[in-house]
Coordinates of C-alpha atoms and ligand atoms in Angstrom, one line a residue:
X29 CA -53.9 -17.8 -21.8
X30 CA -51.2 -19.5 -19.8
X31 CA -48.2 -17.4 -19.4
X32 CA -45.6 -20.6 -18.5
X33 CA -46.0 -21.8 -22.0
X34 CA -44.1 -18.9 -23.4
X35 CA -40.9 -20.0 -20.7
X36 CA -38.9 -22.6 -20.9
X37 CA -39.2 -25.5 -19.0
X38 CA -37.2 -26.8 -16.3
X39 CA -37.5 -30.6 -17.4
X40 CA -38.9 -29.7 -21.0
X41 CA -36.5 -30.0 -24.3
X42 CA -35.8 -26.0 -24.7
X43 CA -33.7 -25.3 -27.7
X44 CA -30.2 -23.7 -26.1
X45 CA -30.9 -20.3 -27.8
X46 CA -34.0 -20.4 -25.7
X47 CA -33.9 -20.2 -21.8
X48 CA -35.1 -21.6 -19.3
X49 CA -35.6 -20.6 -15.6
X50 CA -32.5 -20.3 -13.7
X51 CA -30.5 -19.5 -16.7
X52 CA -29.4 -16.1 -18.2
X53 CA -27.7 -15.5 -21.9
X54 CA -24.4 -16.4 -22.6
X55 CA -21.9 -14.8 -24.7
X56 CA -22.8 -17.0 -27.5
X57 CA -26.5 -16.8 -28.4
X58 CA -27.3 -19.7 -26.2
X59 CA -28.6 -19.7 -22.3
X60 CA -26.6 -21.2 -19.3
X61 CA -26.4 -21.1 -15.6
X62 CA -24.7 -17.8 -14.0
X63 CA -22.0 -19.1 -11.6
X64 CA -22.4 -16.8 -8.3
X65 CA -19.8 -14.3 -7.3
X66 CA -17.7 -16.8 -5.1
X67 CA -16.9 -18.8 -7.9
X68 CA -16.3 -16.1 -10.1
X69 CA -13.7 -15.8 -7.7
X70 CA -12.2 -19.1 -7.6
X71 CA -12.1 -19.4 -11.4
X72 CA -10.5 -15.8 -11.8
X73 CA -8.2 -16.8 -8.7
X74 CA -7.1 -19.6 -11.2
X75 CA -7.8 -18.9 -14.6
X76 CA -7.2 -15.0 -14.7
X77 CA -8.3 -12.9 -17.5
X78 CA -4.8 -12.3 -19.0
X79 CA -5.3 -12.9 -22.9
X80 CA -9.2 -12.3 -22.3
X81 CA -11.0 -15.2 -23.9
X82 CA -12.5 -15.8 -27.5
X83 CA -15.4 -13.6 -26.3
X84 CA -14.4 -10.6 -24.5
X85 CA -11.2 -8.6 -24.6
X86 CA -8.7 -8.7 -22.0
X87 CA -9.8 -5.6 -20.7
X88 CA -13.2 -6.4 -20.6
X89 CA -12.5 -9.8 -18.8
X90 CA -10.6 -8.1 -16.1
X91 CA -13.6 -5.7 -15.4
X92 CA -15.9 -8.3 -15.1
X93 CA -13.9 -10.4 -12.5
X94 CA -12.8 -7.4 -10.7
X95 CA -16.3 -6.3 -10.1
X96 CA -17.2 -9.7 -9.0
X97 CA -14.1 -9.9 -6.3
X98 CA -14.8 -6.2 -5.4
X99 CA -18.7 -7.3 -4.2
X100 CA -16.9 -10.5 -2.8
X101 CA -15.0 -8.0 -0.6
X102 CA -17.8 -6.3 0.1
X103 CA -20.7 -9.1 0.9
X104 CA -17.7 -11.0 3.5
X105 CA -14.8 -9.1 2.8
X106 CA -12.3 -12.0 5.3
X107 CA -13.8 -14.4 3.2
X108 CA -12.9 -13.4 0.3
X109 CA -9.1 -12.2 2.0
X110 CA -9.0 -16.2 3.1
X111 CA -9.7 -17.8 0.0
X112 CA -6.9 -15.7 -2.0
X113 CA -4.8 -17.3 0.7
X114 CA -5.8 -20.3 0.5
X115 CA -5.3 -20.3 -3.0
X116 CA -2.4 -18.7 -3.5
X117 CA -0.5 -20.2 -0.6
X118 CA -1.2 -23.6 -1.6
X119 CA -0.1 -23.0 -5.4
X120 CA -3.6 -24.0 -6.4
X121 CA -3.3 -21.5 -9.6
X122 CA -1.0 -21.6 -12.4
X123 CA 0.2 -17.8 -11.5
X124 CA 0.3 -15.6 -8.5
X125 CA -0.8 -12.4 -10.5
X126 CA -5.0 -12.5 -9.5
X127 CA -4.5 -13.2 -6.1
X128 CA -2.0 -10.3 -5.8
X129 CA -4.1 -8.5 -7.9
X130 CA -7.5 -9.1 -6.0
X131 CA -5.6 -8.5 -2.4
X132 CA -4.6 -5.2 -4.0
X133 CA -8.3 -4.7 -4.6
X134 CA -9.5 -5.7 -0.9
X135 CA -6.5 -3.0 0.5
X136 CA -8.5 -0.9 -2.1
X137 CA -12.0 -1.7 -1.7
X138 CA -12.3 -3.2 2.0
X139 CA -13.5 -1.8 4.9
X140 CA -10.9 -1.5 7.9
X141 CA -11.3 -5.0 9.6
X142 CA -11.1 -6.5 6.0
X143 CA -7.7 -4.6 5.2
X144 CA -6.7 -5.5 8.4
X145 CA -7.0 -8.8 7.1
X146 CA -5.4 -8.2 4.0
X147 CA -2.4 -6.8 5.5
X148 CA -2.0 -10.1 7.7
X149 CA -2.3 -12.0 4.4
X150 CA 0.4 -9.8 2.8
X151 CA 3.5 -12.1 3.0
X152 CA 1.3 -15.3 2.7
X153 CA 0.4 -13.7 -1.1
X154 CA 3.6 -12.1 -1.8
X155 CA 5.8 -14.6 -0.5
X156 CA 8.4 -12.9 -3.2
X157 CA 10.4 -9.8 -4.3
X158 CA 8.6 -10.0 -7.4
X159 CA 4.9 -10.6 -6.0
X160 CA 5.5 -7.6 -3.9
X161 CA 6.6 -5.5 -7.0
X162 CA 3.5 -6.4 -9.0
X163 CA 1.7 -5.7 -5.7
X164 CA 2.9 -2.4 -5.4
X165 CA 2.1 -1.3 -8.4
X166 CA -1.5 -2.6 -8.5
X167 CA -1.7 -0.6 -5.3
X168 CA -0.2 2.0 -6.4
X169 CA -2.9 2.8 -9.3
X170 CA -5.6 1.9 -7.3
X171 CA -5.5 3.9 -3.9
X172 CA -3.4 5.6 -1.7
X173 CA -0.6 4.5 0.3
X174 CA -2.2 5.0 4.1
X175 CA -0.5 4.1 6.7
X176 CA -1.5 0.2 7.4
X177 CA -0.7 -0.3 3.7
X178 CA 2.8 1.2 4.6
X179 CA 3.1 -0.8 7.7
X180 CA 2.2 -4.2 5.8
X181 CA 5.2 -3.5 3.6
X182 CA 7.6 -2.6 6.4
X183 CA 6.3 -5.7 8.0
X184 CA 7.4 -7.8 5.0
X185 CA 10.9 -6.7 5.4
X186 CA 11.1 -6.8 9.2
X187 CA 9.3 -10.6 9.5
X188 CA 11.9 -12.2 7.4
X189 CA 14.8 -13.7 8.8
X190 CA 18.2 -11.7 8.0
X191 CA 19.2 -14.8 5.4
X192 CA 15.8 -14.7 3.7
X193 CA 15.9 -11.1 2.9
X194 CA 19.6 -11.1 2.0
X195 CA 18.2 -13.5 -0.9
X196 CA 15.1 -11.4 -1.7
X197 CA 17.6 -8.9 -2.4
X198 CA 20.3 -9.9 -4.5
X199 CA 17.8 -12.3 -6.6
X200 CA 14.8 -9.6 -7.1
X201 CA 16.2 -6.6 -7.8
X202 CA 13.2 -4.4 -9.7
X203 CA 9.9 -5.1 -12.0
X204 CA 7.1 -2.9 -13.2
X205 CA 9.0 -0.2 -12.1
X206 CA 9.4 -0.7 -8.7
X207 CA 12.6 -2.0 -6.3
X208 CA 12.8 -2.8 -3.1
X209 CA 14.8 0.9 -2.8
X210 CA 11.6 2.3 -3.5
X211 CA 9.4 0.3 -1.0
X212 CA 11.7 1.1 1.6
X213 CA 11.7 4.5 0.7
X214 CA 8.1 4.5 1.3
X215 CA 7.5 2.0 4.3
X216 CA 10.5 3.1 6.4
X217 CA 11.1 -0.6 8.8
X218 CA 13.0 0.1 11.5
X219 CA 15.4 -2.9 12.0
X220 CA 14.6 -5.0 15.1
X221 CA 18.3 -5.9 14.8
X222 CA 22.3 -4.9 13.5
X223 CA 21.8 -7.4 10.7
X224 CA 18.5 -6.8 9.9
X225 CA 20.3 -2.7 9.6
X226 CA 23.2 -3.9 7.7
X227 CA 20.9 -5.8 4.8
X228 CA 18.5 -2.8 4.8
X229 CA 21.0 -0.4 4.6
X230 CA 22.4 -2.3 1.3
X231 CA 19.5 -2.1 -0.2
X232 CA 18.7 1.5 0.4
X233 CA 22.3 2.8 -0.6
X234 CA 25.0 -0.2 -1.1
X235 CA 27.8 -0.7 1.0
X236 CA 31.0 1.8 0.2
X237 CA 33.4 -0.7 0.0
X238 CA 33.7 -4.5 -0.5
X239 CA 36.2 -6.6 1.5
X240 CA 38.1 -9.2 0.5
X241 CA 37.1 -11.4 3.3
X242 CA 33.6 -13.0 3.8
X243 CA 31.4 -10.4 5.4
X244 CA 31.2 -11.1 9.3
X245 CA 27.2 -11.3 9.5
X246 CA 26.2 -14.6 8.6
X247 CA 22.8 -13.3 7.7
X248 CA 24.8 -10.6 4.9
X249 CA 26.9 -12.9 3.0
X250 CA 25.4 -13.6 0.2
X251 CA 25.3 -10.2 -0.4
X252 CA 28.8 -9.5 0.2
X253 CA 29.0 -12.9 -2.4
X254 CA 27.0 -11.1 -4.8
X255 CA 29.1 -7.9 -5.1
X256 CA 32.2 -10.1 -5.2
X257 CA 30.5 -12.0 -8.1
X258 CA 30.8 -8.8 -9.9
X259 CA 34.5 -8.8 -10.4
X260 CA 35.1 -12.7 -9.7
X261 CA 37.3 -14.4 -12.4
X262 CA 35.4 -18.1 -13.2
X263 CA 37.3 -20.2 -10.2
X264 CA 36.5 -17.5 -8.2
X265 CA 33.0 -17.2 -9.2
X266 CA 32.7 -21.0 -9.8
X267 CA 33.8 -21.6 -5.5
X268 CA 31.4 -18.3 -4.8
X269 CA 28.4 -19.9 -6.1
X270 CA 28.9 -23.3 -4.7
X271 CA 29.7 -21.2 -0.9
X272 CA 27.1 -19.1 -0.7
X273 CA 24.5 -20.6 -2.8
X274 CA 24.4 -17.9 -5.1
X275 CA 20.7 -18.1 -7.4
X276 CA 21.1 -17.3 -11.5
X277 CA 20.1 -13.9 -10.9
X278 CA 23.5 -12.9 -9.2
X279 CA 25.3 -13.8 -11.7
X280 CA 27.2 -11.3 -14.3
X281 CA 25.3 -12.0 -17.4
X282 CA 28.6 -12.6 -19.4
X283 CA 28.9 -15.5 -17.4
X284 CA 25.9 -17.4 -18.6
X285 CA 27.6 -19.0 -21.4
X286 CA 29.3 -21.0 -19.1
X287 CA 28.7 -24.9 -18.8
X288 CA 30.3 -25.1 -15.4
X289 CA 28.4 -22.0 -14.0
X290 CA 25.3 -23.9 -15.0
X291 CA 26.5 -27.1 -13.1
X292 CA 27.4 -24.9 -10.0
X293 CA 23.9 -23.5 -9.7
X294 CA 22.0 -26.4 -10.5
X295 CA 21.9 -28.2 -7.0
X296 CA 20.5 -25.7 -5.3
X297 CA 18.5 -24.0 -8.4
X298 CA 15.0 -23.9 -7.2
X299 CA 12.4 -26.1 -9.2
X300 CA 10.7 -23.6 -10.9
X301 CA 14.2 -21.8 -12.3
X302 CA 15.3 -25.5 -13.5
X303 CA 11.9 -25.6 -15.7
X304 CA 12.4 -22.9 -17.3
X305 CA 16.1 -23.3 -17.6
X306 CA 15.9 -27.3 -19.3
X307 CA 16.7 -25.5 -23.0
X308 CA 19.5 -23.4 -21.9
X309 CA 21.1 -26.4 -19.8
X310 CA 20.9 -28.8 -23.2
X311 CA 21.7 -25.8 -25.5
X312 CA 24.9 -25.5 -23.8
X313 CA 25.3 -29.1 -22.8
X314 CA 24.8 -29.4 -19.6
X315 CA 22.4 -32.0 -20.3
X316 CA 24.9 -34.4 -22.4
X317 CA 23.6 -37.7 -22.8
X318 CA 26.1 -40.3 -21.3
X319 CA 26.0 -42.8 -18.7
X320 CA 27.6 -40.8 -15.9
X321 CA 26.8 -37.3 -16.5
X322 CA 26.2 -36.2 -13.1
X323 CA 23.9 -32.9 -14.3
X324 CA 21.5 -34.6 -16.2
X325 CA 21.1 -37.7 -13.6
X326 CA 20.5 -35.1 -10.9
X327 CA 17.9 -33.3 -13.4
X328 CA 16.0 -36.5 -13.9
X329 CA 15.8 -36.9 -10.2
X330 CA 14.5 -34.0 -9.4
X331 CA 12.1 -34.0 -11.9
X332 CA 10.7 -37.3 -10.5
X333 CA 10.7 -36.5 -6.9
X334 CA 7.2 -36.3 -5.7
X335 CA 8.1 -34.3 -2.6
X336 CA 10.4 -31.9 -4.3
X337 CA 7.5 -30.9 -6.6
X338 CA 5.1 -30.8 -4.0
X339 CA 7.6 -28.4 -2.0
X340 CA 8.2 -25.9 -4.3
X341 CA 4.3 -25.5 -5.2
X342 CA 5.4 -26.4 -9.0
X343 CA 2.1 -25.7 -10.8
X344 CA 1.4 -28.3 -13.3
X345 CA 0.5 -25.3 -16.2
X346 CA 4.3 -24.6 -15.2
X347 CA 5.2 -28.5 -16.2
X348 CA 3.2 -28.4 -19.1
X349 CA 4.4 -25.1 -20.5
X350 CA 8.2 -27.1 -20.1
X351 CA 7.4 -29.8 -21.7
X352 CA 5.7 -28.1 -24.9
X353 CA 8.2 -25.4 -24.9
X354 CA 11.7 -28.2 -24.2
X355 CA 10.2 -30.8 -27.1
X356 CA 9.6 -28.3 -29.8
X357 CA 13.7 -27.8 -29.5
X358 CA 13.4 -23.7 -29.2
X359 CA 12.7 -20.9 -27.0
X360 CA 9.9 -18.5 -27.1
X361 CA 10.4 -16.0 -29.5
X362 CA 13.3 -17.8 -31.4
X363 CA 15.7 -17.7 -28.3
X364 CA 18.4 -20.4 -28.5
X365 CA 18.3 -23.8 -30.2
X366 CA 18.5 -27.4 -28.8
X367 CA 18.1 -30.8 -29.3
X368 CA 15.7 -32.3 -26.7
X369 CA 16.9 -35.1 -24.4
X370 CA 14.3 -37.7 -24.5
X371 CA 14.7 -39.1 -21.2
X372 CA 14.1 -35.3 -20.2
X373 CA 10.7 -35.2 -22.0
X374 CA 9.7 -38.6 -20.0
X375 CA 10.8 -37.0 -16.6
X376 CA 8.5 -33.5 -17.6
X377 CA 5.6 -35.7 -18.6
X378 CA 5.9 -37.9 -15.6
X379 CA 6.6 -34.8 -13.7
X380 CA 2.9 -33.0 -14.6
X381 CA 1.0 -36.1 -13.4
X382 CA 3.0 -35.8 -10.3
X383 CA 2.4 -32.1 -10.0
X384 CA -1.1 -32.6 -9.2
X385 CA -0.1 -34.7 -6.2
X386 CA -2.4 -38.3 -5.0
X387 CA -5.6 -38.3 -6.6
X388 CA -8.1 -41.5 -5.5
X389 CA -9.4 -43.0 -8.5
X390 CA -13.2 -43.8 -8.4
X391 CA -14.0 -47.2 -10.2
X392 CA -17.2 -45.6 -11.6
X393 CA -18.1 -45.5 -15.3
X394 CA -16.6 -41.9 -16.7
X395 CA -17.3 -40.3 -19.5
X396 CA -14.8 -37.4 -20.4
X397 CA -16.6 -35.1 -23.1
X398 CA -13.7 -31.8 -24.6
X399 CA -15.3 -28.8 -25.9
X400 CA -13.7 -28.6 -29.2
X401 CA -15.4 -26.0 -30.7
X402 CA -14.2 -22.8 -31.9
X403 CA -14.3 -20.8 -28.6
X404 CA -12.4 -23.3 -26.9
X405 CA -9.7 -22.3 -28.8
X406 CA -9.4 -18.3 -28.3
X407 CA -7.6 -16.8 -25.5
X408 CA -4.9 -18.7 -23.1
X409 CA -5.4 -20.3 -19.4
X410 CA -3.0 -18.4 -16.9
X411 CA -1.8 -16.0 -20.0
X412 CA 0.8 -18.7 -21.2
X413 CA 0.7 -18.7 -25.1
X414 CA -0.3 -21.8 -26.8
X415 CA -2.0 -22.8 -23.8
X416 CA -5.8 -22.2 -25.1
X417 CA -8.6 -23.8 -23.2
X418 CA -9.0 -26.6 -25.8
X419 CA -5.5 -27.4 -25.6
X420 CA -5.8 -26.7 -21.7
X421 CA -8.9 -29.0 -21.3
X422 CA -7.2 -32.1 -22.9
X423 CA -4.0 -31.8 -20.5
X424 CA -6.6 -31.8 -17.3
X425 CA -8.5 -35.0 -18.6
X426 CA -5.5 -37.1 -19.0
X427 CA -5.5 -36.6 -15.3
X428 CA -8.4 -37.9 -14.7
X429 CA -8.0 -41.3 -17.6
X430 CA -4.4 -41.7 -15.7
X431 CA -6.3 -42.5 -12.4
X432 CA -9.6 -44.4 -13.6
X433 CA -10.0 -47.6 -16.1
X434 CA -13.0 -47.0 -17.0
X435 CA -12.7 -43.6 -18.7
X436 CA -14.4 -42.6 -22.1
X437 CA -12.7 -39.9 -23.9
X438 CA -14.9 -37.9 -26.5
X439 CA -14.9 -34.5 -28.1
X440 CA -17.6 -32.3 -29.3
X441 CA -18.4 -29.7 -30.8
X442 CA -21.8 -29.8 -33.0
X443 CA -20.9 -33.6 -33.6
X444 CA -19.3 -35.8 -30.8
X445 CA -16.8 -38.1 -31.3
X446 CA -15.2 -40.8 -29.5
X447 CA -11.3 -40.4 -29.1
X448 CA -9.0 -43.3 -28.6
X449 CA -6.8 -41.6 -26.0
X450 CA -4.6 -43.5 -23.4
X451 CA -2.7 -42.2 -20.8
X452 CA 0.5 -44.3 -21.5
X453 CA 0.5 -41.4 -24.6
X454 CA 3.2 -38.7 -24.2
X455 CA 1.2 -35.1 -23.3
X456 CA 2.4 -33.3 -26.2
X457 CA 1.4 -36.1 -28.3
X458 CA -2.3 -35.6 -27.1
X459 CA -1.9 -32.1 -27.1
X460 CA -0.9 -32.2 -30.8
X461 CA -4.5 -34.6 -31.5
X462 CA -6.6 -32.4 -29.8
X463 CA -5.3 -29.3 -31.9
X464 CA -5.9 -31.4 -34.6
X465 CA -9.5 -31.8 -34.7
X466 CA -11.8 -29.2 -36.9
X467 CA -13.5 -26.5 -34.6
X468 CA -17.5 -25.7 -35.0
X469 CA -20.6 -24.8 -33.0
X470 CA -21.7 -25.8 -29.7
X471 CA -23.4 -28.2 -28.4
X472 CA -22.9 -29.2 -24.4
X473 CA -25.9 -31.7 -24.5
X474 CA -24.3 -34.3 -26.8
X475 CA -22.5 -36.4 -24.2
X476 CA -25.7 -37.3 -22.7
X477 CA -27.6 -37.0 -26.1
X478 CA -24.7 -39.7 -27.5
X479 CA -24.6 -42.0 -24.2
X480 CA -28.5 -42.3 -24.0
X481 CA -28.4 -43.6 -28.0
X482 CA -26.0 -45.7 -27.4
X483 CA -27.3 -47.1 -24.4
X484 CA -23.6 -46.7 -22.5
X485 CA -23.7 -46.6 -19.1
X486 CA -22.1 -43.6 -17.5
X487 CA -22.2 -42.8 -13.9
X488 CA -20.4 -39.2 -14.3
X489 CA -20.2 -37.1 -17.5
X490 CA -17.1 -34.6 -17.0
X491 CA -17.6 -31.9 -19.8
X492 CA -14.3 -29.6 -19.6
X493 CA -16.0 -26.2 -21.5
X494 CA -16.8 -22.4 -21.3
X495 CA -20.4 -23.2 -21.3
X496 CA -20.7 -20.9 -24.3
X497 CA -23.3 -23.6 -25.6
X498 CA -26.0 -22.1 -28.0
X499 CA -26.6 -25.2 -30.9
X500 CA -28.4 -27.7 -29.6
X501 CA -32.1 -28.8 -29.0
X502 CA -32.1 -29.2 -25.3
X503 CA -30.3 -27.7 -22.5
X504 CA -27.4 -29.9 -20.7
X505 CA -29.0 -30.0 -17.6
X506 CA -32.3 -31.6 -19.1
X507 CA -30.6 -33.6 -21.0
X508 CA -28.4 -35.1 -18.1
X509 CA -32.2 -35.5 -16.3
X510 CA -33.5 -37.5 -19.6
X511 CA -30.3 -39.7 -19.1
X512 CA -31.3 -40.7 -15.6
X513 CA -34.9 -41.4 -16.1
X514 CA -34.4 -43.5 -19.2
X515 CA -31.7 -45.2 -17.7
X516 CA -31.9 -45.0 -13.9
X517 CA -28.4 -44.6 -13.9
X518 CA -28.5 -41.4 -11.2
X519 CA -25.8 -39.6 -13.2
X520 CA -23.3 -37.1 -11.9
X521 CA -22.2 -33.7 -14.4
X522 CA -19.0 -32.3 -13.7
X523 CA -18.4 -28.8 -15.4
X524 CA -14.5 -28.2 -15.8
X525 CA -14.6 -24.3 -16.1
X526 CA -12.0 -23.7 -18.7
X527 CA -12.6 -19.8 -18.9
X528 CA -13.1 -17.3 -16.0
X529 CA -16.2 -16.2 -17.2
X530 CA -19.6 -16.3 -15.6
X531 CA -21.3 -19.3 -17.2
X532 CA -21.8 -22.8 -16.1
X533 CA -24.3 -25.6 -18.0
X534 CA -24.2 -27.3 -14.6
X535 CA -27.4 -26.2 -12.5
X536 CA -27.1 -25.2 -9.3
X537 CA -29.6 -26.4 -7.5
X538 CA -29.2 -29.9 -9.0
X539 CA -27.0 -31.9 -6.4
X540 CA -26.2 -34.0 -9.2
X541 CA -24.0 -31.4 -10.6
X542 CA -20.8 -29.8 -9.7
X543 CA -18.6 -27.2 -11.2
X544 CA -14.7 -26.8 -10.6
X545 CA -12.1 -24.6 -12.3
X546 CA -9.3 -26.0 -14.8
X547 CA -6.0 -26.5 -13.7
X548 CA -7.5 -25.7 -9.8
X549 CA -4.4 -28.5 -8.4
X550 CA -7.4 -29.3 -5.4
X551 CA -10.1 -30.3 -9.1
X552 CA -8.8 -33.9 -9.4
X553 CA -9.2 -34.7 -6.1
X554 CA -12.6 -32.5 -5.6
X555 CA -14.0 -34.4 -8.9
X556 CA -13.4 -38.0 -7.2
X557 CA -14.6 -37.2 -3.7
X558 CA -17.9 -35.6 -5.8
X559 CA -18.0 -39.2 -7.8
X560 CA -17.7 -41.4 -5.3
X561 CA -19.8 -39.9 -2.7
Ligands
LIG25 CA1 -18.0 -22.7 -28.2

């Protein structure tokens, strides 16, 4: 009686519904890798859980990660503090909600050197009025507010520079039921200065009157702009705006129909405010096509500056979501109507590609394999709607085809097929293919099943999946190790985690095989340097 023959083998073809050692079940039916807590972290750092995913709820998602941050905090709770950081700060993630969210839970969970740390990363994470909102009231649910957690807030007033938090003010006003009234009513700064006392003191209670003369604090006008734009006639609020820099949130809402308020703002509209603003702009025709229309030349630039992008951490999940949203002509939930400019929809596409900054290309032999099947299609990356991880996935490889010649696209789900895909195609037209093709089961071994029949050489495989893989005769791992000895080709795997969940067909303790997270800005560039090394 031999036990072993009743396991899996490591090198053996084990059908995916059957495991072998290392792996544990998935979702699905099938057996894959577990990914350890670290990179549960990254990938819910990333990916978050909002939407949940075609297997698990919402809810059930957000347990799951925040039980693996919580024993992240726990095993090296700094090291988990630094990589929210790290993440956040560097606008690695499509949205700032899990970092905020898992710094709530190291204030919550920590012990005191790690909260100490936490409160240090405070304005790194929440570098906004709103971020420090949503923090609050994550906080707020799950502990007290102690003292260090009260002195980290005062701290974020008190560390920013009188002109700085005059801005926070007038342009974040409240969300999720918090203001910055309410955080001041709890964290009671002391100013370190008159101005500092003057902005504060707005805040808490408003000024009793307005003058009609620029406020005498530099660090206070835009305030005292602000309550002028209240009562402003349009020259008056048109010469307000330019003056003071006033952002779109300061102004009456009445006043938003206005072309020329629109041109006003939009040189010193920050990047992200101008995505989501490109409808509005052409609804109201601010965008005009004509040879010297000032609004929409400066739109185009900005859009194609490199630096600008890079600057204002524009997140290319925030590109995309423009382009999809700007070319279908309407707004979410039927808000407003335009036609698109084309030359716009070039500058967004050029724009994503840009948004993921210099990425080397390799010269090796790709081949890029999208998870197509069923699953791939429930839930949404970052909780922006229409943005599933199949959709998702096929955004991230044209990335990667952009930057390499010798890239194979294919897609997969119980069959594989080869996709003729080039990255001179528009985004949304790819997008639009890839929604196209019929879902089915899984099978993540068919890259390396379909490259060994057909004798291509490939020096990496880059499967972009939820390793929900359950159909097929042998695991992806042993099938990547068929590939190698058959061919001698010492093939890479790269796993583009699509989903924060806990699964990964890439095995860890092959060096061979590397997993990264979807739409992680730093995968590109971590994909090549894996390649080529
Ligand atoms: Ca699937």
């Amino acid at each position: 009686m031999t036990y072993t023959k009743h396991l899996g083998k490591k090198n053996a073809p084990t059908p995916q519904n059957q495991p072998i050692p290392g792996t544990v079940a998935n979702s699905a039916g099938g057996y894959a890798f577990p990914v350890d807590d670290w990179k549960r972290l990254d990938r819910f750092l990333v990916l978050g859980a909002e939407g949940g995913s075609y297997y698990a709820s919402e809810r059930k998602l957000t347990i799951e990660n925040a039980q693996a941050v919580i024993r992240c905090i726990s095993a090296d709770g700094k090291r988990a503090v630094a990589r929210m950081v790290e993440i956040s700060d560097s606008g690695r993630a499509p949205k700032n909600e899990p970092a905020i969210f898992a710094l709530a839970l190291a204030f919550a969970h920590g012990d005191p050197d790690t909260r100490h740390a936490a409160a240090e990363a405070l304005p790194k994470v929440c570098r906004i009025g709103t971020h420090l909102f949503h923090f609050a009231a994550y906080v707020d649910s799950l502990r007290g507010w102690g003292r260090g957690l009260r002195r980290a807030v005062a701290n974020w007033y008190l560390n920013a520079t009188p002109a700085q938090l005059a801005l926070q003010a007038v342009k974040y006003q409240q969300r999720d039921g918090w203001s910055h009234r309410d955080l001041l009513r709890l964290a009671h700064p002391v100013p370190r200065s008159e101005e500092q006392g003057t902005i504060l003191n707005w805040i808490a209670k408003g000024w009793e009157s307005v003058e009609e003369t620029p406020h005498p604090m530099d660090g206070a006008r835009v305030i005292w702009a602000f309550e002028r734009a209240k009562t402003a006639d349009l020259p008056e609020l048109l010469r307000l705006i330019e003056d003071y820099q006033l952002p779109r949130e300061a102004i009456p809402t009445e006043k938003l129909t206005e072309p020329k308020v629109w041109e006003a703002l939009l040189p010193h509209m920050g990047l992200t405010a101008l995505l989501r603003n490109l409808g509005n702009l052409s609804k109201l025709e601010v965008l005009a096509v004509n040879n010297s229309n000032p609004a929409l030349s400066f739109v185009l630039k900005t859009l194609s500056d490199p630096n600008k992008l890079r600057k204002a951490r524009v997140h290319p999940v925030e590109v995309l979501t423009a382009l999809l949203t700007y070319q279908q002509g309407h707004g979410v939930r039927g808000k407003g109507e335009w036609t698109p400019v084309p030359k716009v929809v070039d500058a967004l596409d050029a724009a994503f590609y840009a948004s993921f900054g210099n990425v080397e290309p390799t010269h090796k032999r790709l081949m890029l394999a999208l998870d197509v099947s069923g699953s791939m299609a429930g839930g949404m990356i970052a909780g922006v709607p229409g943005l599933s991880p199949r959709v998702g996935s096929a955004a991230m490889a044209m990335i990667t085809a952009a930057t390499e010649q010798n890239a194979f696209f294919t897609a997969f789900q119980t069959t594989l097929t080869p996709l003729s895909i080039s990255p001179r195609q528009r985004l949304d037209d790819i997008v639009k293919r890839i929604s196209g093709l019929p879902f089915g089961g899984t099978d993540c071994s068919l890259p390396m099943i379909w490259a060994l029949e057909k004798k291509m050489a490939v020096d990496a495989f880059i499967v972009y999946t939820d390793s929900e893989t359950w159909a097929g005769k042998i695991h992806p791992s042993v099938a990547l190790r068929e590939y190698r000895e058959k061919t001698g080709i010492a093939a890479k795997l790269i796993v583009v985690g699509m989903v924060a969940n806990n699964f990964s067909i890439a095995d860890p303790d092959d060096g061979g095989m590397l997993d990264v997270v979807g739409f992680d800005t730093a995968a590109p560039n971590l994909m090549s340097d894996f390649i080529r090394e």
